[in-house]
Structures are given as C-alpha cells and as structure tokens.
PDB file of C-alpha atoms and ligand atoms in Angstrom:
ATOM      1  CA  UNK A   1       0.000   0.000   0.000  1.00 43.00           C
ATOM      2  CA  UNK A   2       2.486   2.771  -1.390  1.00 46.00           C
ATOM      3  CA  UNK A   3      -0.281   5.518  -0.334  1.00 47.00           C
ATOM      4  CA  UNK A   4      -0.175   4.622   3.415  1.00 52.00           C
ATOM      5  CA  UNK A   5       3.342   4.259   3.864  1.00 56.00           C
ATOM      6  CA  UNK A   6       3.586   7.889   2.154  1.00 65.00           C
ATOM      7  CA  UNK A   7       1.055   9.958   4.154  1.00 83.00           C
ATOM      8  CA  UNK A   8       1.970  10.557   7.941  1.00 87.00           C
ATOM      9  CA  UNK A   9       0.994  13.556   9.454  1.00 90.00           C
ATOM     10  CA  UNK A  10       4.108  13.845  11.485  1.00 89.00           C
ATOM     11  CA  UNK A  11       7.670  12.918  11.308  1.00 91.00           C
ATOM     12  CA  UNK A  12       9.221  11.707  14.741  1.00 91.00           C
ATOM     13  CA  UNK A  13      12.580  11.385  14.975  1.00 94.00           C
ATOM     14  CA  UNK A  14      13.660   8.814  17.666  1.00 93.00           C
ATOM     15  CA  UNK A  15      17.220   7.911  19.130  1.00 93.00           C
ATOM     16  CA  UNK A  16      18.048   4.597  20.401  1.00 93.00           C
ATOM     17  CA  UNK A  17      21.451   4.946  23.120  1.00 92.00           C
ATOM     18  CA  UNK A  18      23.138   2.943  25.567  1.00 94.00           C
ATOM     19  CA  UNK A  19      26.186   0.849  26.335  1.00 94.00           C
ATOM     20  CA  UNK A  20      27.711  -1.277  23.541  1.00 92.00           C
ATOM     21  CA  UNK A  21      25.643  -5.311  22.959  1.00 94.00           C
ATOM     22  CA  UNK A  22      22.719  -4.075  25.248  1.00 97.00           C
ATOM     23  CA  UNK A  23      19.908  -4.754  22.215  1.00 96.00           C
ATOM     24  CA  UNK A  24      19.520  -1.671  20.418  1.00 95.00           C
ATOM     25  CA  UNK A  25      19.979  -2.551  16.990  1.00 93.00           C
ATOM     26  CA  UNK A  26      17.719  -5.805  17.445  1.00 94.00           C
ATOM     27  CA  UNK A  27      15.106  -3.373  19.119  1.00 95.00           C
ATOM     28  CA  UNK A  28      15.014  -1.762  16.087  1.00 92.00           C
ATOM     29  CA  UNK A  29      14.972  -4.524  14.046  1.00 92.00           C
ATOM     30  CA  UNK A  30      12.565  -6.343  16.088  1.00 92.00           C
ATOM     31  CA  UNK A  31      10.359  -3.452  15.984  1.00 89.00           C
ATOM     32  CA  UNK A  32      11.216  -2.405  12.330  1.00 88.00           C
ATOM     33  CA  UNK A  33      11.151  -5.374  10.462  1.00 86.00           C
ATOM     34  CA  UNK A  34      10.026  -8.282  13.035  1.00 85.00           C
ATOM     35  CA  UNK A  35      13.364  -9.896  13.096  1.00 86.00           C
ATOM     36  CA  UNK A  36      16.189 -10.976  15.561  1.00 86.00           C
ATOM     37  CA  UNK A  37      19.953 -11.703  15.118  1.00 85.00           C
ATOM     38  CA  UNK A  38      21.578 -13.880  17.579  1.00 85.00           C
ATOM     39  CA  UNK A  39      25.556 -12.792  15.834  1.00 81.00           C
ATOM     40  CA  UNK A  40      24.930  -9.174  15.301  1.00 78.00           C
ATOM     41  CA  UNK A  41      27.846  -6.539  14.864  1.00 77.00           C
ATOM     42  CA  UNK A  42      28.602  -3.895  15.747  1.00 78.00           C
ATOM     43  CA  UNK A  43      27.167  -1.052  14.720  1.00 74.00           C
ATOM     44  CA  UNK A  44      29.402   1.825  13.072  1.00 70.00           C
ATOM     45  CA  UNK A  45      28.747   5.159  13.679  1.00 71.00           C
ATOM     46  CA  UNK A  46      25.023   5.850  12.599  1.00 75.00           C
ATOM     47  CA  UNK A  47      22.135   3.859  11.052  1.00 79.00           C
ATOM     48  CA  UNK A  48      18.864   4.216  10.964  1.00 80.00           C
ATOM     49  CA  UNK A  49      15.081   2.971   9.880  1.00 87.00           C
ATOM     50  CA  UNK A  50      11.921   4.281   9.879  1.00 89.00           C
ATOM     51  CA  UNK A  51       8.587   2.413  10.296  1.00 89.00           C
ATOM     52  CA  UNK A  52       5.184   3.788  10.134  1.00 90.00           C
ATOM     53  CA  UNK A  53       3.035   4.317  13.465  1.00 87.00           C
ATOM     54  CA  UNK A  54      -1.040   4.371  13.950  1.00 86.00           C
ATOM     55  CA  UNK A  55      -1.268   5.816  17.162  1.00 81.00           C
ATOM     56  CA  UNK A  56      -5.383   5.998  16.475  1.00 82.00           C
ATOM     57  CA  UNK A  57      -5.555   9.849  15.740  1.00 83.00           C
ATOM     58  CA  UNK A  58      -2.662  10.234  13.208  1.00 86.00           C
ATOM     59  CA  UNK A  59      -0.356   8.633  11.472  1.00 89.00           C
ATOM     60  CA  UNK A  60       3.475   9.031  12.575  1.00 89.00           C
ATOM     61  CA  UNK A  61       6.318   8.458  10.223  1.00 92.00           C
ATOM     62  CA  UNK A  62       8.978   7.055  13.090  1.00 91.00           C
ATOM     63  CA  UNK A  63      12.563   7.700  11.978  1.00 92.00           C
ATOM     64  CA  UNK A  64      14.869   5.577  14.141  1.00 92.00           C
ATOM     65  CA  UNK A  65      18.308   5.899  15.075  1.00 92.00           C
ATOM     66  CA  UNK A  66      20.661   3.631  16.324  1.00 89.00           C
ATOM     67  CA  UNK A  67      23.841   4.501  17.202  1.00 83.00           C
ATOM     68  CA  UNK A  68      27.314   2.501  17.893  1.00 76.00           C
ATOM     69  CA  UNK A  69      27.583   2.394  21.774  1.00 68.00           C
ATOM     70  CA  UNK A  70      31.366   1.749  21.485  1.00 66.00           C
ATOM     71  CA  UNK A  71      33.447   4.857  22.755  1.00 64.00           C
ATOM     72  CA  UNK A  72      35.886   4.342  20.216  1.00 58.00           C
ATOM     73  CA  UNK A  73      33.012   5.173  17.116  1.00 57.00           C
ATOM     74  CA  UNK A  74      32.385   8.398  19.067  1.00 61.00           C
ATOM     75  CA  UNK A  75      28.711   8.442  17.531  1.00 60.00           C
ATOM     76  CA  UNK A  76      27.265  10.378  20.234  1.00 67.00           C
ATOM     77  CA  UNK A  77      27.393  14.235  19.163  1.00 72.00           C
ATOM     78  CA  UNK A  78      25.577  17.255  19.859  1.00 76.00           C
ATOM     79  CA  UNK A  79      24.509  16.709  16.294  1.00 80.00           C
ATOM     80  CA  UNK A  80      22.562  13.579  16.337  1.00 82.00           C
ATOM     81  CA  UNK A  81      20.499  14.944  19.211  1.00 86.00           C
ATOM     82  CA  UNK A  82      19.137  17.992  16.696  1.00 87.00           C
ATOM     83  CA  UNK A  83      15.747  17.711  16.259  1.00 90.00           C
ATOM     84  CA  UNK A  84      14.825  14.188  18.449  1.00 93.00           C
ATOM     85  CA  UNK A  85      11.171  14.016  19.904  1.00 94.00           C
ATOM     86  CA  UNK A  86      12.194  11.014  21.475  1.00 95.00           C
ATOM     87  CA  UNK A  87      15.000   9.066  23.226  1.00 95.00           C
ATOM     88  CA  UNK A  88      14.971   5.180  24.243  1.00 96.00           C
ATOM     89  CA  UNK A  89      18.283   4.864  26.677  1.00 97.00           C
ATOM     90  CA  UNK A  90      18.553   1.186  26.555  1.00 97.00           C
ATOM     91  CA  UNK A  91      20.234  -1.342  29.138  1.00 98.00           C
ATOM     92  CA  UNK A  92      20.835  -4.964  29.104  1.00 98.00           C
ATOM     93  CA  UNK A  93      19.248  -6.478  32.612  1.00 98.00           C
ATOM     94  CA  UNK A  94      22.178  -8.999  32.502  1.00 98.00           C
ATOM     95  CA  UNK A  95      25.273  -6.480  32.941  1.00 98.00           C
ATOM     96  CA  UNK A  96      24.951  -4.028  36.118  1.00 98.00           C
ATOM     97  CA  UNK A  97      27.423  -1.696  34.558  1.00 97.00           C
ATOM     98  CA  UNK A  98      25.470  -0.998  31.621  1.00 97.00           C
ATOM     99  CA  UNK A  99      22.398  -0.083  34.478  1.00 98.00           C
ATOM    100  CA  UNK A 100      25.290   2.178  36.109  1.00 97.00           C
ATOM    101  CA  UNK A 101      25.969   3.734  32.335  1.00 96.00           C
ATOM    102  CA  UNK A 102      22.706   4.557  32.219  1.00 97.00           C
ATOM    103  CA  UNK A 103      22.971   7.817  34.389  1.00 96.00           C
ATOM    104  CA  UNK A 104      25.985   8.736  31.610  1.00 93.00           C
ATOM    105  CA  UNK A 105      23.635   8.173  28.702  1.00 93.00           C
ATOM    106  CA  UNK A 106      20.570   9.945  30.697  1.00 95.00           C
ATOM    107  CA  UNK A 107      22.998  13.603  30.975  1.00 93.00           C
ATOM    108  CA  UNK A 108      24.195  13.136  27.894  1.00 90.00           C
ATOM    109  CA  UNK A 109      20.228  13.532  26.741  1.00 91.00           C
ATOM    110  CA  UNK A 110      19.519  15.877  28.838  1.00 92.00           C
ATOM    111  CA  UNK A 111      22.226  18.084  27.988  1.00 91.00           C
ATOM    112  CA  UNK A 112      22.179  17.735  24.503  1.00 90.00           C
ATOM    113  CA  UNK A 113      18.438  17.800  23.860  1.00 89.00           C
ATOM    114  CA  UNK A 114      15.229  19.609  23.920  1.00 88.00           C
ATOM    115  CA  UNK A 115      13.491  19.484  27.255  1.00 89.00           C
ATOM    116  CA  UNK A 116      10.900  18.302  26.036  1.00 91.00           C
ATOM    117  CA  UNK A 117      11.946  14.883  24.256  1.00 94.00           C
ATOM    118  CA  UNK A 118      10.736  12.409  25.732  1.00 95.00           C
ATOM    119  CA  UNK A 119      12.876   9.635  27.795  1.00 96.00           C
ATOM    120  CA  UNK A 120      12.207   5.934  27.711  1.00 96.00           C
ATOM    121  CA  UNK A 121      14.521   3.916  29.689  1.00 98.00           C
ATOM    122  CA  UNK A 122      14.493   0.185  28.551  1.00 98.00           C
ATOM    123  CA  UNK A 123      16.076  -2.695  30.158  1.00 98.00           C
ATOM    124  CA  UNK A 124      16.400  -5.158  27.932  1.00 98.00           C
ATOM    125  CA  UNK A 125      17.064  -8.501  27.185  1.00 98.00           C
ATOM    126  CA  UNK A 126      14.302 -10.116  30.024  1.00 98.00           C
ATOM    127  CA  UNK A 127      14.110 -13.479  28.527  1.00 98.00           C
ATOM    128  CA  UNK A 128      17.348 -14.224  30.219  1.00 98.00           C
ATOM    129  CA  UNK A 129      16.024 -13.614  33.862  1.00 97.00           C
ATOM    130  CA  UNK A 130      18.366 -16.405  35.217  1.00 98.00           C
ATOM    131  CA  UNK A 131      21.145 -13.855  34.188  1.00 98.00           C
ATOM    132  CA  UNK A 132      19.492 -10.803  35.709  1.00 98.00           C
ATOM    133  CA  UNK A 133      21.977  -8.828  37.697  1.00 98.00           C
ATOM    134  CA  UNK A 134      19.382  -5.595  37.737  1.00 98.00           C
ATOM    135  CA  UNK A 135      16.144  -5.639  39.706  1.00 98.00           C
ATOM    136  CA  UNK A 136      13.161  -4.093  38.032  1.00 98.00           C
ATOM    137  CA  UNK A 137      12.578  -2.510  41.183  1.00 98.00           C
ATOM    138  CA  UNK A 138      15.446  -0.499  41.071  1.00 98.00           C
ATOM    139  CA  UNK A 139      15.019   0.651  37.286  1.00 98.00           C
ATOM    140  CA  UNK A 140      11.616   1.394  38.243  1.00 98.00           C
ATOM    141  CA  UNK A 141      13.157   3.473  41.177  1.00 98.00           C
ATOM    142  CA  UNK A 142      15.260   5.247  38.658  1.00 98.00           C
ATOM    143  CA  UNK A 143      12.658   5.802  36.164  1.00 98.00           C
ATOM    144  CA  UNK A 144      10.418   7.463  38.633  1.00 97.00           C
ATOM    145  CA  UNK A 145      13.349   9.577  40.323  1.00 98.00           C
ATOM    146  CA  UNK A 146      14.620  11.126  36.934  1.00 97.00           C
ATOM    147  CA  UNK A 147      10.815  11.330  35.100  1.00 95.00           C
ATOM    148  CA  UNK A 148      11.231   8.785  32.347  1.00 96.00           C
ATOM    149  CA  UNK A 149       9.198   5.895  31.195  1.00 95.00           C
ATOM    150  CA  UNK A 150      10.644   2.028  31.846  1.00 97.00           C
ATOM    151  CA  UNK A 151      10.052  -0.853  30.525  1.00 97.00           C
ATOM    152  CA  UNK A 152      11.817  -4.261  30.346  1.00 98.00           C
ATOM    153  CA  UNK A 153      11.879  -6.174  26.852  1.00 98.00           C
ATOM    154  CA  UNK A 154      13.034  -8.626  24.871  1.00 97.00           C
ATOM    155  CA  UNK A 155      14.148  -8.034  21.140  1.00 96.00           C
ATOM    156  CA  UNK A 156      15.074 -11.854  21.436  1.00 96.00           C
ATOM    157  CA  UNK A 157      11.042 -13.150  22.017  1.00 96.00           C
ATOM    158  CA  UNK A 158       9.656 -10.000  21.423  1.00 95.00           C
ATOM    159  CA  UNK A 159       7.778  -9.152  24.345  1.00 95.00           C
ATOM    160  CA  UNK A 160       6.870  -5.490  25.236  1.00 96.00           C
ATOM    161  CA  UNK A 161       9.161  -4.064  22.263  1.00 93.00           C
ATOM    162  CA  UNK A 162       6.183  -3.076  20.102  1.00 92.00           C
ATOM    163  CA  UNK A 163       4.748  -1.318  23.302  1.00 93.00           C
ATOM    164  CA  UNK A 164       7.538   0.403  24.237  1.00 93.00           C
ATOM    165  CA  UNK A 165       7.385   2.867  20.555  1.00 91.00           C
ATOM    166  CA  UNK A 166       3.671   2.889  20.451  1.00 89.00           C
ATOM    167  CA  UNK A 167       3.711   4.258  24.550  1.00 91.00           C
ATOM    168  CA  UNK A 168       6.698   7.017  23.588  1.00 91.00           C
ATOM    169  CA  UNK A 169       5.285   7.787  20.236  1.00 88.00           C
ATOM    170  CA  UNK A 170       1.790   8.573  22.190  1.00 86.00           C
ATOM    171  CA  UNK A 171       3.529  10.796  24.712  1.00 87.00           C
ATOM    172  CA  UNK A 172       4.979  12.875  21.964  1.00 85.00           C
TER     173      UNK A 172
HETATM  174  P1  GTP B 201      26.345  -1.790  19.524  1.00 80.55           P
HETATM  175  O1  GTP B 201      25.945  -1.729  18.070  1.00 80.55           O
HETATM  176  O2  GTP B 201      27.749  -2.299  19.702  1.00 80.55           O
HETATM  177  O3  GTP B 201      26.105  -0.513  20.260  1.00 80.55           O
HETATM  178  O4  GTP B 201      25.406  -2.936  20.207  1.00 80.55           O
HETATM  179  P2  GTP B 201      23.815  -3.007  20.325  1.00 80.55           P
HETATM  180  O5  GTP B 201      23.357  -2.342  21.565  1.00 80.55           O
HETATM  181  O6  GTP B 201      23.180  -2.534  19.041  1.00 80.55           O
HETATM  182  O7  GTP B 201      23.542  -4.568  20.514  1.00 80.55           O
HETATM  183  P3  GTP B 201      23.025  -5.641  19.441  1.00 80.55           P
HETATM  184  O8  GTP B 201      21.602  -5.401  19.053  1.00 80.55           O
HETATM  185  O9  GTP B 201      24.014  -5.719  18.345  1.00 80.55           O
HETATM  186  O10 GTP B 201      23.043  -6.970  20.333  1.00 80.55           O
HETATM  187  C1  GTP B 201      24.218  -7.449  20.985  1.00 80.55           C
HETATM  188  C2  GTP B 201      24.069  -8.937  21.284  1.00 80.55           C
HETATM  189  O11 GTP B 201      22.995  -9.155  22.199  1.00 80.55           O
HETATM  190  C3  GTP B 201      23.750  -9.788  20.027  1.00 80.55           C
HETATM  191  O12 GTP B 201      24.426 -11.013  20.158  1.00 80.55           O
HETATM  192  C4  GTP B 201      22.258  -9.995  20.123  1.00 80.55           C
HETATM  193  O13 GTP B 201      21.857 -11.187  19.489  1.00 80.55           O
HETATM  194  C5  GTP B 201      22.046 -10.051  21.645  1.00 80.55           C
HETATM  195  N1  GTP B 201      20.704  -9.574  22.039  1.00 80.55           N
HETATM  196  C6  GTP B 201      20.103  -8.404  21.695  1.00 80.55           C
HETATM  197  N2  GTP B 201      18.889  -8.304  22.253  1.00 80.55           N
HETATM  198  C7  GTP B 201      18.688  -9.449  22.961  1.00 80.55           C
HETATM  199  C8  GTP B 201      17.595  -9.953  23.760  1.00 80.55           C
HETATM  200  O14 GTP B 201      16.553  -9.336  23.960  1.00 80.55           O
HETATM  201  N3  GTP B 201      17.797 -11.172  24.352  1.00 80.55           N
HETATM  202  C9  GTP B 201      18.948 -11.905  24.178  1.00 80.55           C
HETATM  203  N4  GTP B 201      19.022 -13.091  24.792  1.00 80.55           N
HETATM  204  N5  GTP B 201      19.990 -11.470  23.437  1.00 80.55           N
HETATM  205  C10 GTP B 201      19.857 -10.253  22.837  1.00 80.55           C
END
C-alpha cells in the first residue's frame, strides 16, 4: 500500500542509546522489520530505519536511530540529538554496569536535547532472567526519580518491544 506508507501527518525522529551489545539494533529490528539476530555486529557510527506508526488519531512516520555504543566510534554528538522528539536509553538487565551507564547516557540527553523529548529507559534482554543482575525494582526506582518511562523487553522473544514505541510515540 504505497499511499499509506507515504502519508503521515508527522515525522518523529527517535534515538536509540546505551552501552555497547545491550539490544539496540535488534530493538530496532525487532520493531522495524520483526526480526532478531543472535551474531549481530557492531554497529558503526550511525544507522537508521523508519517504520510507520497508527497511534489511532494520526499517522506518525517514526525515523529511528541507532547509534554505535562503542566509545571508540564516538557516535554520540551534539549533532545527532538535533531535532529528536524522542530518546529510548537502553540497558541490558544482565550487565549491572550498563544499568550504572545509564545515568551517563541519561545527561548526555539531557544536555544535549530539547526538554521536552521524551525519555524511555528500557532494560532489555528479560528473557534471560536467570542472568538478571538488575532488579526491576530499582530501574523502576530510577525511572520514577529522573521522570522517564521504563520498561523491560526482549528483542530476542519480542515481548513489550512493540509497546515500548507505540507508549513514547503517544507521549509525543
Ligand atoms: P552496539 O551496536 O555495539 O552498540 O550494540 P547493540 O546495543 O546494538 O547490541 P546488538 O543489538 O548488536 O546486540 C548485541 C548482542 O545481544 C547480540 O548477540 C544480540 O543477538 C544479543 N541480544 C540483543 N537483544 C537481545 C535480547 O533481547 N535477548 C537476548 N538473549 N539477546 C539479545
């Protein structure tokens, strides 16, 4: 249907940040294109994908970007914050000190974007519980202390990943 996936009444542009192998590319490409890769790489620098929203009243064109969470790509700059609605800052419920990096990722936002984008924090990864080394409780305690959103997912079985965009796209 080339007419629907042209007409959107408005274009939301959406960041995706976090440590390095938390999930965010297989967010995206959970969300994006309903797929998972157990061996993904890397990503370089930027990338990004756009998918088409209903939230009821309008249409939203969502573009998505995912950026390298490796230091060395440096992909986090003043620049890629211009213009974001949105902002999921993503940890992996497995690895403590990407729950500790979160509070990095959070000022970086803050500091670099509008005040009024809104701030999704997402620990993902939940279908490995066994692993779990970060207590909802204490990301929910977070959440509520800074005024963001949470959310646990899993781009692995899916669950909550399509809910976590259609919630932030709504509160923009
Ligand atoms: P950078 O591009 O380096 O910033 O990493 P990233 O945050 O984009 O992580 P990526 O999506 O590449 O995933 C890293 C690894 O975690 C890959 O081996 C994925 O298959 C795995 N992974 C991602 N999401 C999940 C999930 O929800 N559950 C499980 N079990 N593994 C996941």
């Amino acid at each position: 249907m080339i007419a629907y996936e042209t007409q959107w009444d408005y274009l939301f542009k959406i960041l995706l940040i976090g440590d390095s192998g938390v999930g965010k590319t297989n967010l995206l490409t959970r969300f994006c294109q309903n797929t998972f890769d157990q061996d993904s790489k890397s990503t370089i620098g930027v990338e990004f994908s756009t998918k088409i929203i209903d939230v009821g009243q309008y249409i939203i064109k969502a573009q998505l970007w995912d950026t390298a969470g490796q230091e060395r790509y440096n992909a986090v700059t003043k620049s890629y914050f211009r213009g974001a609605v949105g902002a999921f800052i993503v940890y992996d419920i497995t690895s403590f000190v990407s729950f500790q990096n979160v509070t990095k990722w959070l000022n970086l936002v803050r500091e670099f974007s509008n005040p009024n984008t809104q701030i999704f924090l997402i620990g993902n990864k939940s279908d490995l519980n066994h692993l779990r080394q970060v207590t909802q409780q204490d990301a929910k305690k977070f959440a509520s202390q800074n005024d963001i959103f949470f959310q646990e997912t899993s781009a692995l079985d899916g669950s909550n990943v399509e809910k976590s965009f259609l919630i932030l796209s709504e509160k923009i």
